[in-house]
Coordinates of C-alpha atoms and ligand atoms in Angstrom, one line a residue:
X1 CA 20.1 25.1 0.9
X2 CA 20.9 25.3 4.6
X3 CA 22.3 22.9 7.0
X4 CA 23.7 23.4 10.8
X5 CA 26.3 20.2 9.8
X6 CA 27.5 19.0 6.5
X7 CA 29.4 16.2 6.2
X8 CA 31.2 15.3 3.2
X9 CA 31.6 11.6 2.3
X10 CA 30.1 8.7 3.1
X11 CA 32.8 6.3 4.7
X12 CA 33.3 5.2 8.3
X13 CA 34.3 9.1 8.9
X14 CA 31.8 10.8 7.4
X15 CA 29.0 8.2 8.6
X16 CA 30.6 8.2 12.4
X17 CA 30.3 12.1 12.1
X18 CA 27.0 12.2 10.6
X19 CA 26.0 9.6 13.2
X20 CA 27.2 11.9 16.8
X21 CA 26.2 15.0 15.4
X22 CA 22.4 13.9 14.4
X23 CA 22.7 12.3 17.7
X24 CA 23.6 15.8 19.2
X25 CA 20.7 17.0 18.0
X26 CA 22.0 19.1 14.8
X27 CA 19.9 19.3 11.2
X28 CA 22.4 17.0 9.3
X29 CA 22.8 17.0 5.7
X30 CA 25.4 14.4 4.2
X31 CA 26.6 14.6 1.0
X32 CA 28.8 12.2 -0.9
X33 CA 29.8 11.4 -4.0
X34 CA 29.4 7.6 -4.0
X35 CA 26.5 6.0 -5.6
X36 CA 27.4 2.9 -3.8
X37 CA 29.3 1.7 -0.8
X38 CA 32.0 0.2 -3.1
X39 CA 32.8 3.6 -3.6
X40 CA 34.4 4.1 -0.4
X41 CA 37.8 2.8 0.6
X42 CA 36.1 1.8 4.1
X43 CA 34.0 -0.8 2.3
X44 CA 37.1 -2.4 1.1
X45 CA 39.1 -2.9 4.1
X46 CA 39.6 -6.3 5.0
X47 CA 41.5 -7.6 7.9
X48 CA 39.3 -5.5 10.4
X49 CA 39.2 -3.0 13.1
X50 CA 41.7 -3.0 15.8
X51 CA 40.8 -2.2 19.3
X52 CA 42.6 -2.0 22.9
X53 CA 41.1 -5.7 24.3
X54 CA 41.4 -3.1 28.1
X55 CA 44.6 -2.7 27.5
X56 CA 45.2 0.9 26.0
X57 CA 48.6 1.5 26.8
X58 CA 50.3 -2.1 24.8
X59 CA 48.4 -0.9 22.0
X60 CA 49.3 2.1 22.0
X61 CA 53.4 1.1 22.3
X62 CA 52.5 -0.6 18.8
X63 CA 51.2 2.3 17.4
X64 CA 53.9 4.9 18.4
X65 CA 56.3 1.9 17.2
X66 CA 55.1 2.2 14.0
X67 CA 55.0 5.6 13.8
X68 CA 59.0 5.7 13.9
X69 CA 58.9 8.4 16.2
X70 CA 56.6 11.0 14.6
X71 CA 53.2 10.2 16.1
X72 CA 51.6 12.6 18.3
X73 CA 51.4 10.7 21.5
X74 CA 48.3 12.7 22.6
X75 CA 46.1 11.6 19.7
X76 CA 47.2 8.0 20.1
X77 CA 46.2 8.0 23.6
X78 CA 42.8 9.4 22.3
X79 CA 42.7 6.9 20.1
X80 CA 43.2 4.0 22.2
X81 CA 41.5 4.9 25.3
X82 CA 38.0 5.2 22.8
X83 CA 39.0 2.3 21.0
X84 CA 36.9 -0.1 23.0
X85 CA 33.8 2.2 23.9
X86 CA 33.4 3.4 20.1
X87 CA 33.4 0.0 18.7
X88 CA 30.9 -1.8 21.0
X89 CA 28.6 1.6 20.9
X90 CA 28.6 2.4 17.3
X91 CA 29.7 -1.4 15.4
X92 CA 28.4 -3.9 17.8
X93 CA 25.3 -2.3 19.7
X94 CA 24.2 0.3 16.7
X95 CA 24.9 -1.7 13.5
X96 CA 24.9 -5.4 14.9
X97 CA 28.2 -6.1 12.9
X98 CA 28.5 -9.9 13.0
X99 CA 32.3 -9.5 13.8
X100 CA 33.9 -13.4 13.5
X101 CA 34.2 -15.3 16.4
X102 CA 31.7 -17.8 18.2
X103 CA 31.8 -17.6 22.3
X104 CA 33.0 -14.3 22.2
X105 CA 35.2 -12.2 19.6
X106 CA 37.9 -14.4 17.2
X107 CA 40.7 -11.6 17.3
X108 CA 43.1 -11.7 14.4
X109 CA 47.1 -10.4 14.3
X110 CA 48.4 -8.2 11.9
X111 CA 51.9 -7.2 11.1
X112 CA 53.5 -5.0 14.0
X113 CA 51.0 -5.6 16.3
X114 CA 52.1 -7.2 19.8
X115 CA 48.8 -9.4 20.4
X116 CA 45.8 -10.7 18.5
X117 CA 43.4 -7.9 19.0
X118 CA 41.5 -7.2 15.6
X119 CA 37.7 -7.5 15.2
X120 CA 36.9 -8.6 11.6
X121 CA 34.5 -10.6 9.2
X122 CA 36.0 -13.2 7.1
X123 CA 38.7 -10.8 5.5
X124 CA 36.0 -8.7 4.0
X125 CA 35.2 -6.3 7.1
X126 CA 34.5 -2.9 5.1
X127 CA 31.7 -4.5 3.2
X128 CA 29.8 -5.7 6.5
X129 CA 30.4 -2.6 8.0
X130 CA 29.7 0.4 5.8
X131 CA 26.3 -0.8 3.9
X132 CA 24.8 -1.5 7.3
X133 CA 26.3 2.3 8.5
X134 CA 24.9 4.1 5.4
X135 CA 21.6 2.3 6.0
X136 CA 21.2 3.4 9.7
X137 CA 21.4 6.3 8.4
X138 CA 19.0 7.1 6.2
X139 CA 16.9 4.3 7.9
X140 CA 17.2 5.5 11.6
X141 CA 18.1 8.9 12.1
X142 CA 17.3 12.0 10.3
X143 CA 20.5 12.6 8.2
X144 CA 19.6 13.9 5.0
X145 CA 21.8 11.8 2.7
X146 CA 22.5 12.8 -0.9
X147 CA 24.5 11.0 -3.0
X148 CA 26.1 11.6 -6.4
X149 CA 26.8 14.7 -4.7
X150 CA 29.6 16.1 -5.6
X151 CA 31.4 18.9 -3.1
X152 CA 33.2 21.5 -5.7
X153 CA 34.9 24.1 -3.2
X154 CA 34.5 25.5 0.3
X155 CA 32.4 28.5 0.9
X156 CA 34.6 31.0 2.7
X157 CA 34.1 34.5 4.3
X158 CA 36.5 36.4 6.4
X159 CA 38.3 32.6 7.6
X160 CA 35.5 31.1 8.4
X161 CA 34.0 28.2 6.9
X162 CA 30.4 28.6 5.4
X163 CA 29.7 25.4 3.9
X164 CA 30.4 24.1 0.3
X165 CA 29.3 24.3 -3.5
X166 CA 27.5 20.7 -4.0
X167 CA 27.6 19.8 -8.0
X168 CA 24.5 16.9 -8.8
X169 CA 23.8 16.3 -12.6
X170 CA 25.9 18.7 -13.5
X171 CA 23.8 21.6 -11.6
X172 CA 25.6 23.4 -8.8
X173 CA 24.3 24.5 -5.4
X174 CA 25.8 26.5 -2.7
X175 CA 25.1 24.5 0.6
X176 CA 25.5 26.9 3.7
X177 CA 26.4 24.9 6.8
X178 CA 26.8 25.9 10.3
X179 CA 30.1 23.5 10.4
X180 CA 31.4 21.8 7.6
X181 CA 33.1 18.1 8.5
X182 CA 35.7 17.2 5.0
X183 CA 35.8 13.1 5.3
X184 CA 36.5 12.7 1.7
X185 CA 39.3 9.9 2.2
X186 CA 42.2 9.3 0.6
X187 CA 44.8 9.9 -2.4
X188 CA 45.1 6.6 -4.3
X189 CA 43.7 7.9 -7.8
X190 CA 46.7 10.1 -8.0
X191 CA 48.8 6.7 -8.5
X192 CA 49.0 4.3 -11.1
X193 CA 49.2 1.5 -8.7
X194 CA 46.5 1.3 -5.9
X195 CA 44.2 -0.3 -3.7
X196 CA 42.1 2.6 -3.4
X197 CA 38.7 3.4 -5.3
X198 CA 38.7 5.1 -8.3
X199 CA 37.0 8.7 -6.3
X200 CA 40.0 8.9 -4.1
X201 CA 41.4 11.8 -5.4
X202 CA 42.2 14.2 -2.6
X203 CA 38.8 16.2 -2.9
X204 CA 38.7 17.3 1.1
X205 CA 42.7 17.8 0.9
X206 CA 42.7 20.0 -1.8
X207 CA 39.3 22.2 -0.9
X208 CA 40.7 22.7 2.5
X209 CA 44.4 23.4 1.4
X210 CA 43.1 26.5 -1.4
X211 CA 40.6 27.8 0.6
X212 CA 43.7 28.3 3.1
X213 CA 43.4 25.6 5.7
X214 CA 46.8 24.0 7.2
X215 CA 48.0 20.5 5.8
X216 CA 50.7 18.6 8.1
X217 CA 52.9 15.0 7.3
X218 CA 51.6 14.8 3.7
X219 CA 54.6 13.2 2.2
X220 CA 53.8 9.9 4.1
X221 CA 51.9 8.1 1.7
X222 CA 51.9 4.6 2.1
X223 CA 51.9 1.6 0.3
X224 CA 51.0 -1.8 0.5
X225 CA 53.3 -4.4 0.1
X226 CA 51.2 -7.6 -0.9
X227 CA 48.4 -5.8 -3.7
X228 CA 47.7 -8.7 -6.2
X229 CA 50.3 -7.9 -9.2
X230 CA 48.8 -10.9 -11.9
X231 CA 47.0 -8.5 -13.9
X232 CA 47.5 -5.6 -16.1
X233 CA 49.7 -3.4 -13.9
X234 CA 49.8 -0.6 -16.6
X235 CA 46.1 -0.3 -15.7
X236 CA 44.3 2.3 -13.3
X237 CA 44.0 -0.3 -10.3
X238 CA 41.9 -0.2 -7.2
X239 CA 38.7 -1.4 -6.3
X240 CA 37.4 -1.5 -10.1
X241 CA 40.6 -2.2 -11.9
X242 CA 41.7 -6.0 -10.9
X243 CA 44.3 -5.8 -8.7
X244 CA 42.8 -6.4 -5.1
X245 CA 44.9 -6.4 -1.5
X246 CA 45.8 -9.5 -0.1
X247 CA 45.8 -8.5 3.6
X248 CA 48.4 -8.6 6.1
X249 CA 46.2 -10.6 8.3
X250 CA 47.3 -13.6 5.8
X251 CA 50.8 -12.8 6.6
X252 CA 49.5 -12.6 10.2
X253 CA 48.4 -16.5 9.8
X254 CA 51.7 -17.3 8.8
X255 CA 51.4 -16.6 4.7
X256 CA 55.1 -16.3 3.5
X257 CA 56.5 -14.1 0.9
X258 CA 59.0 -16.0 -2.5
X259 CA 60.8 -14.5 -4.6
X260 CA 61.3 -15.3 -8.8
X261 CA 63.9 -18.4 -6.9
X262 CA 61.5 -19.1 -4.6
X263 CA 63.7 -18.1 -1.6
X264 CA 61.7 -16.8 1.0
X265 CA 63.8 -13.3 1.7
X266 CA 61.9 -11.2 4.6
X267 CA 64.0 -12.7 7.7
X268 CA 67.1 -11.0 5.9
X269 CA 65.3 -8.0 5.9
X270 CA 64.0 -7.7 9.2
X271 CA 63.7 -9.5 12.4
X272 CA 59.9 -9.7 12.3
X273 CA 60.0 -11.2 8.9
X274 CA 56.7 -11.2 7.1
X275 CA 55.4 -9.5 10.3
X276 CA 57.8 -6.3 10.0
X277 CA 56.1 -2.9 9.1
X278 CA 54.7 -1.9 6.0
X279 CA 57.2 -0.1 4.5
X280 CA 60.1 -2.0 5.2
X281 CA 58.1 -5.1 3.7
X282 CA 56.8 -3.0 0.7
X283 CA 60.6 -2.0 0.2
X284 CA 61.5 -5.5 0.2
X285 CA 58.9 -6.7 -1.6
X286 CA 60.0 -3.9 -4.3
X287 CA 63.6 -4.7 -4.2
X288 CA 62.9 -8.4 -4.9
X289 CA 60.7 -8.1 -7.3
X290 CA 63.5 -5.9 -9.4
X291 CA 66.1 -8.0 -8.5
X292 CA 64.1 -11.6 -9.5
X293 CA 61.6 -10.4 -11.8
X294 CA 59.0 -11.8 -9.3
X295 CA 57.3 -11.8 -5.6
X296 CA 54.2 -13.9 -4.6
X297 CA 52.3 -14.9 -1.4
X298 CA 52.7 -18.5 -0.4
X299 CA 49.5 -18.9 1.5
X300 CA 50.2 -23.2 1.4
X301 CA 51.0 -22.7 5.4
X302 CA 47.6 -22.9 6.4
X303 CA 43.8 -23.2 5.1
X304 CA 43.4 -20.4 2.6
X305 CA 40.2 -21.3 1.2
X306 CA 38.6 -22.3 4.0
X307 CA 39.8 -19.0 6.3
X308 CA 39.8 -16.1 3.1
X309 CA 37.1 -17.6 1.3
X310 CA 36.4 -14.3 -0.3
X311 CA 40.2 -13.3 -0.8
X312 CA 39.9 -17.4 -2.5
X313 CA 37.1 -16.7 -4.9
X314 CA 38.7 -13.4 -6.2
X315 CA 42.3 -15.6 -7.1
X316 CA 39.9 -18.3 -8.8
X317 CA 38.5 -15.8 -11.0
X318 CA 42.2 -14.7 -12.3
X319 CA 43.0 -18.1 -12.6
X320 CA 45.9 -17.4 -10.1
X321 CA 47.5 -21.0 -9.3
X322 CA 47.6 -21.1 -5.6
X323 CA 50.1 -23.7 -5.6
X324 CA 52.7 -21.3 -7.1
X325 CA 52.0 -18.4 -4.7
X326 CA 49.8 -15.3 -5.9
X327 CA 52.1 -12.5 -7.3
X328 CA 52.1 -9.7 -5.4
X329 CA 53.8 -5.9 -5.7
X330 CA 53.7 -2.7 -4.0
X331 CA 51.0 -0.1 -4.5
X332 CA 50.0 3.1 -2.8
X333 CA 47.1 2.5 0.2
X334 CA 46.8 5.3 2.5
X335 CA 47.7 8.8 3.1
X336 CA 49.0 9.5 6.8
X337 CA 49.0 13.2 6.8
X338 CA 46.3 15.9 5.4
X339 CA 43.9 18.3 6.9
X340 CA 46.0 19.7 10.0
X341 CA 43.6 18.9 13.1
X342 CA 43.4 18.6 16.2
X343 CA 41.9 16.2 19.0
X344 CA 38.3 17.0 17.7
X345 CA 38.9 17.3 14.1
X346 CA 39.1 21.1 14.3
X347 CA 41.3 22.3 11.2
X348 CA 42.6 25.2 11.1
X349 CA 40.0 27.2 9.6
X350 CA 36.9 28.0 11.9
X351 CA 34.0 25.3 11.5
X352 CA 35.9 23.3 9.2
X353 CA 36.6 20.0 10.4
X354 CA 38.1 16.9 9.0
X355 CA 37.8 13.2 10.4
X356 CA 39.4 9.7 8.8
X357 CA 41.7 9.3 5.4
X358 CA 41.8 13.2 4.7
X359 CA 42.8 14.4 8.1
X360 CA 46.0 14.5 9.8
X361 CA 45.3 13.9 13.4
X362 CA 48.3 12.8 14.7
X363 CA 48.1 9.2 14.8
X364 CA 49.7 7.5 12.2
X365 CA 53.0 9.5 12.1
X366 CA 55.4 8.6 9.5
X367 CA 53.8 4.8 8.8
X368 CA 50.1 3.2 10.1
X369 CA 49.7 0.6 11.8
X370 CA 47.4 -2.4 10.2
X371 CA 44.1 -1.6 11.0
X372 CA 44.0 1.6 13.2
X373 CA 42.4 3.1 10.1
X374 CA 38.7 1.8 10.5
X375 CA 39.2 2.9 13.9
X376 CA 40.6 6.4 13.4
X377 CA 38.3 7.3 11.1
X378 CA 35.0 5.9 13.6
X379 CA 37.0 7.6 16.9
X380 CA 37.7 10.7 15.3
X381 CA 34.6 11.0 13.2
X382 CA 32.3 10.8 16.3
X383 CA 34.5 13.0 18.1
X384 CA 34.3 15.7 14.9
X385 CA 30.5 15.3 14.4
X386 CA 30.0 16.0 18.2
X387 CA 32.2 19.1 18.0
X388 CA 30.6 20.4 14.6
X389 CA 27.3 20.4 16.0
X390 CA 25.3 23.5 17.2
X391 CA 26.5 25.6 15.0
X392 CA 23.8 27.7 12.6
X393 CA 24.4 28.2 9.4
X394 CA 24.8 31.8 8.0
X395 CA 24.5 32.8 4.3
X396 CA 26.7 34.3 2.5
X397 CA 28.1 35.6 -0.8
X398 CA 29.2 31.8 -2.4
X399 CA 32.3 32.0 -4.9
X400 CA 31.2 32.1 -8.3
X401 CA 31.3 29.4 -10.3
X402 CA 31.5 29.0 -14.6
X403 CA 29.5 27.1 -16.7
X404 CA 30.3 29.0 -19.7
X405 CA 32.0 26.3 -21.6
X406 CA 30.7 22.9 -20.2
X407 CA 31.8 20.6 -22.9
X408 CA 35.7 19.4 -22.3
X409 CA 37.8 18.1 -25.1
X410 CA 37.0 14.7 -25.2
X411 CA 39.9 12.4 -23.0
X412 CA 40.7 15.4 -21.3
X413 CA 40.6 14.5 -18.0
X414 CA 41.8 10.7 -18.5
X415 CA 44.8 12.2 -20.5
X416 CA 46.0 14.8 -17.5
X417 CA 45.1 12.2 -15.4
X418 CA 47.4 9.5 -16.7
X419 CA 50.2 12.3 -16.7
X420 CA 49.8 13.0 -13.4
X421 CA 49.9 9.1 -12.4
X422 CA 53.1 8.5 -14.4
X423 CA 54.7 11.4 -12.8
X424 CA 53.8 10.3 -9.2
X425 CA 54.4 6.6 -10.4
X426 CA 58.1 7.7 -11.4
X427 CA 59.5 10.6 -9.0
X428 CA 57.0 10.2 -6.0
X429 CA 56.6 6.4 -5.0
X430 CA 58.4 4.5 -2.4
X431 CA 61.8 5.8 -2.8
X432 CA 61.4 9.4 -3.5
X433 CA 65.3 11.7 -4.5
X434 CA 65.4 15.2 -4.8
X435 CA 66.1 16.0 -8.4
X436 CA 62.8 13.2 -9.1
X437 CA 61.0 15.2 -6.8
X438 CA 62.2 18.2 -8.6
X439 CA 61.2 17.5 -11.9
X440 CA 57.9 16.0 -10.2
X441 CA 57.2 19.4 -9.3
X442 CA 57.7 21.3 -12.2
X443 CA 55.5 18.7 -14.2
X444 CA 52.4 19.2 -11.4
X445 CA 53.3 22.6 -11.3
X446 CA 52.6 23.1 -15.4
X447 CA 49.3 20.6 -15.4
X448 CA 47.7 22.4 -12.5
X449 CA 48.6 25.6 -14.6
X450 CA 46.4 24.0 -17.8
X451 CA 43.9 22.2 -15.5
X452 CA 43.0 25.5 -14.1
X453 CA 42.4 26.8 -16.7
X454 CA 39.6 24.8 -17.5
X455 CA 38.7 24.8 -14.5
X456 CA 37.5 28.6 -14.8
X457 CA 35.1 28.3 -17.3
X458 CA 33.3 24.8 -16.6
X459 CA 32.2 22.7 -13.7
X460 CA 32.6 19.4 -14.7
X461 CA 33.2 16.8 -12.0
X462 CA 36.1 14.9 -13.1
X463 CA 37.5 18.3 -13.8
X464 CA 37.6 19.2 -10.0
X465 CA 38.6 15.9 -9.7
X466 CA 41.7 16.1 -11.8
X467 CA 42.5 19.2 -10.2
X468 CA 42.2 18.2 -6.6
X469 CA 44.7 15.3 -7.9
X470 CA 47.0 17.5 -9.1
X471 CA 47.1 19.9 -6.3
X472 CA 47.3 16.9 -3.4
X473 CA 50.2 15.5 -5.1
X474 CA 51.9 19.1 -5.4
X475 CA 51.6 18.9 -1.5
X476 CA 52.8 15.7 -1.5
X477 CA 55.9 16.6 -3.7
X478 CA 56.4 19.4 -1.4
X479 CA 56.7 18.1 1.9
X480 CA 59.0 15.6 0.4
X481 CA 61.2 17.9 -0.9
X482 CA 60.7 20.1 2.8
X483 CA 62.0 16.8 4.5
X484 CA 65.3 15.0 4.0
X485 CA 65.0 12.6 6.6
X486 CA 64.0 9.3 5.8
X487 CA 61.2 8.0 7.8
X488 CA 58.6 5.2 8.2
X489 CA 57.0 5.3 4.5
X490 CA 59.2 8.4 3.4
X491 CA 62.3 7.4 1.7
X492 CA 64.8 9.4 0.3
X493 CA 67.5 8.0 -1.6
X494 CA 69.9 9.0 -4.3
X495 CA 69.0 9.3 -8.0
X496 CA 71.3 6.1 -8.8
X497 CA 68.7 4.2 -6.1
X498 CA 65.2 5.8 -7.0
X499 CA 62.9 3.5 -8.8
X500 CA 59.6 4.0 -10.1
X501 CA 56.5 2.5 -8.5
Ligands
FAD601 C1 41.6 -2.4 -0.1 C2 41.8 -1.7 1.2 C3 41.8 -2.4 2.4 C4 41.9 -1.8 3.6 N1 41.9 -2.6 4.8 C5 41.8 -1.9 6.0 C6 41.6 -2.7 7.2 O1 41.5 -3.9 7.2 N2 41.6 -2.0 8.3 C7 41.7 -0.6 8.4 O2 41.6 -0.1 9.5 N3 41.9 0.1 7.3 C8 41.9 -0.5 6.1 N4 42.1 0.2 4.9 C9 42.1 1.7 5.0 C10 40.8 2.2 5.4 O3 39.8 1.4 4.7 C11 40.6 3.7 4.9 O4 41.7 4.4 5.3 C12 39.4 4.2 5.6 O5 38.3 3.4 5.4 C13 39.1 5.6 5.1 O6 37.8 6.0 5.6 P1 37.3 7.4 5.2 O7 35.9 7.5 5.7 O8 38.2 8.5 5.6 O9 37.3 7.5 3.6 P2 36.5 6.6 2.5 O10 36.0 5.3 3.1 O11 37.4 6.4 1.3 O12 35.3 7.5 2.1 C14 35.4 8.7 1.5 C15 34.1 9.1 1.0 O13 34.1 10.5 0.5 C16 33.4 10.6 -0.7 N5 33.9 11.7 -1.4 C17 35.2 11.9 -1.8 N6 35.3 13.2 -2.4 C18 34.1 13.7 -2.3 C19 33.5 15.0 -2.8 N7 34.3 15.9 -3.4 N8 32.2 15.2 -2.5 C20 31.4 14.3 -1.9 N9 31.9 13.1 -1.5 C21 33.2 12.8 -1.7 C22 33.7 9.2 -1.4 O14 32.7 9.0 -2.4 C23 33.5 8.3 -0.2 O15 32.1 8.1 0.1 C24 42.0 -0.4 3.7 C25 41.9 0.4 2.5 C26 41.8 -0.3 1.3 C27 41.7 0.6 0.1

């Protein structure tokens, strides 16, 4: 099979990219692993997209802000000066997205942002975004979209990137590709606590890293402060596992956060409050909640049914008593770093690129701001699928591949995988110190040396999976051990303060 682009994933990266480089007039092939929207973290995202409202330069100061310092200024000012333009071309004039709002746009205010200045729907923005985007696609343009399609590995010769091994049903291709765009999102699966989906396991990271391509910021991960905590938190969470996000835009509204006393404690964190950062909130959140025994959201300052309707419906069905707050806790969200790129999504490998969760362009430094995720991965994705088109695609020899064992141990996979979660859970959360990171490391270190093995003689799915887990998290581990400074949403402590997450 041969392709001038493949894109890999099907969120608002991998769509954006498919989108600019069809429109540049490349043979497209897209192939993802989702057999649904829900699949993708995009579809979840909730409070909405931000954008510059013609005013670059303030957002921007929020973004560096937020950073702490560690942004590069040069891909923030790419971001915000095609904030505006990519959103009204791609959301509002290609998709139609019926963003809120009645005469004109109804702009909502996250935490750490200066001004009111984020498009959304309801609190539910992913979901009317990313089914109309997938439908465009293989409605409107000529992207060849394949899902249940599993990338495996990169094809490599001589440093150059020659497309990837796509596993369907269990049967492996080699697909050779002109350019190959990784927009594989995020590293949730990895942690016991998330509001990721349950395929966010660091596919496009780890590919890119073992076939040799540069990785850059990895060890900010961050997390959420305000994930739903009512249900069974010893359970895989995310998308399909009952705990849900509860937005910062409800904190935006003026949604307070209680402790176990019912003291509301952010103002003694922070002079924003509820409104601080992410990670000082989700550090508060975490200190209070061991300190109490409990955290919730008291949403009783304003309508919450009538303005989260959705967010509403989901409490009712977990028979959360709004009148007592909904109990929240901490639990990993987004990856800052990855793929090392640059202002196109060129990694460091020629015609691999990388656009939205997976890539590190620069943007989010040590700590995101709300929302600028949406909008990295549709800037940067359009930008990447532009610059990976008009390339042809070259054959050649493709790594060999295994079968000669297919059937795993029964559990195998789930078993490693609730290893590795426990071990990230306990050494590499939101307070990370060096001996937990330590022993972190030896643990990955020993489970990538028995997952590999496996992984030689079969090609089983959540095999790749596990091992692209594993070897994320042992980048992870190792850029927090590489960097002693705390920073935005990486905190080192001592071993007396280290908790697990
Ligand atoms: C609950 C929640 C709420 C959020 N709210 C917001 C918000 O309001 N605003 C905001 O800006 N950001 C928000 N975010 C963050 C944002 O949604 C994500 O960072 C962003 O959508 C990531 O987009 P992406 O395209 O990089 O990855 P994703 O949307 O996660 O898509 C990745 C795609 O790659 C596919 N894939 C993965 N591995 C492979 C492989 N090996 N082979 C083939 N396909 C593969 C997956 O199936 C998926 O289709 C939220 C995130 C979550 C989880």
């Amino acid at each position: 099979m041969r392709t001038d682009t493949l894109i890999i994933g099907s969120g608002i990266a991998g769509c954006a990219a498919a989108l600019a480089a069809d429109r540049a007039g490349a043979d497209v092939t897209l192939a993802t692993k989702a057999t649904q929207p829900e699949d993708a973290a995009s579809y979840w995202a909730q409070g909405g997209i931000a954008i510059s409202r013609g005013d670059p330069e303030r957002f921007r100061d929020d973004i560096l802000a937020a950073g702490a310092g560690a942004c590069d200024p040069a891909a923030v000012d790419t971001l915000v000066t095609e904030a505006d333009d990519a959103v009204r071309d791609v959301l509002v004039e290609t998709l139609d997205v019926p963003f809120d709002g009645e005469d004109g746009f109804d702009y909502g205010r996250e935490a750490a942002h200066d001004e009111p200045r984020i498009l959304h729907v309801d609190a539910e923005t992913g979901a009317a975004i990313l089914p109309r985007f997938t439908a465009y696609l293989a409605e409107e343009t000529t992207v060849d979209v394949r899902e249940d399609t599993a990338a495996l590995d990169l094809i490599t010769h001589e440093g150059r990137v020659h497309g990837a091994l796509l596993e369907r049903d269990g049967d492996v291709t080699p697909c050779f590709a002109g350019a190959t765009v990784l927009a594989t999102g995020g590293i949730g699966a990895a942690y016991e606590h998330t509001t990721n989906p349950a395929g966010a396991t660091g596919d496009g990271i780890a590919m890119a890293a073992l076939a040799g391509a540069d990785v850059a910021d990895m060890e900010y991960v961050q997390f959420h402060p305000t994930a739903y905590a009512g249900g069974d938190e010893t359970a895989t969470e995310g998308a399909e596992h009952g705990t849900f996000l509860l937005s910062e835009a409800l904190r935006g509204e003026g949604a307070l956060l209680r402790n176990a006393e019912g003291e509301r404690f952010m103002p003694e964190y922070h002079s924003d409050a509820e409104l601080a950062p992410r990670d000082v909130v989700a550090r508060a959140v975490r200190a209070e909640r061991e300190r109490t025994g409990d955290v919730r959201l008291d949403v009783s300052p304003f309508d919450f049914e009538a303005e989260f309707p959705g967010l509403a419906e989901r409490c009712r069905e977990r028979g959360v008593d709004l009148d007592a707050g909904i109990p929240v806790g901490p639990a990993e969200h987004f990856l800052c770093g990855g793929i090392d790129v640059d202002r196109d999504g060129r990694a460091s490998l020629d015609r691999l690129f990388a656009a939205g969760e997976c890539a590190r362009t620069g943007v989010h430094g040590a700590n995101r701001l709300a929302s600028t995720s949406l909008l990295e991965g549709l800037v940067f994705g359009r930008r990447a699928g532009r610059a990976a088109a008009g390339y042809d695609p070259e054959a050649v020899e493709p790594p060999e591949l295994r079968d000669s064992d297919p059937d795993l141990p029964a559990q195998f996979a789930a078993e490693k995988f609730r290893r590795l979660r426990r071990t990230m859970r306990d050494h590499v959360g939101i307070k990370r110190d060096p001996e937990g990171l330590s022993r972190a490391a030896a643990r990955l270190r020993r489970l990538k040396g028995e997952v590999d093995s496996y992984v030689r003689t079969r090609t089983a799915r959540e095999l790749y999976e596990l091992r692209n887990a594993t070897v994320t998290s042992l980048l992870v581990v190792r850029a927090a051990t590489e960097n002693g400074e705390s920073r935005g949403c990486h905190h080192i402590v001592d071993a007396s303060e280290a908790s697990a997450d």
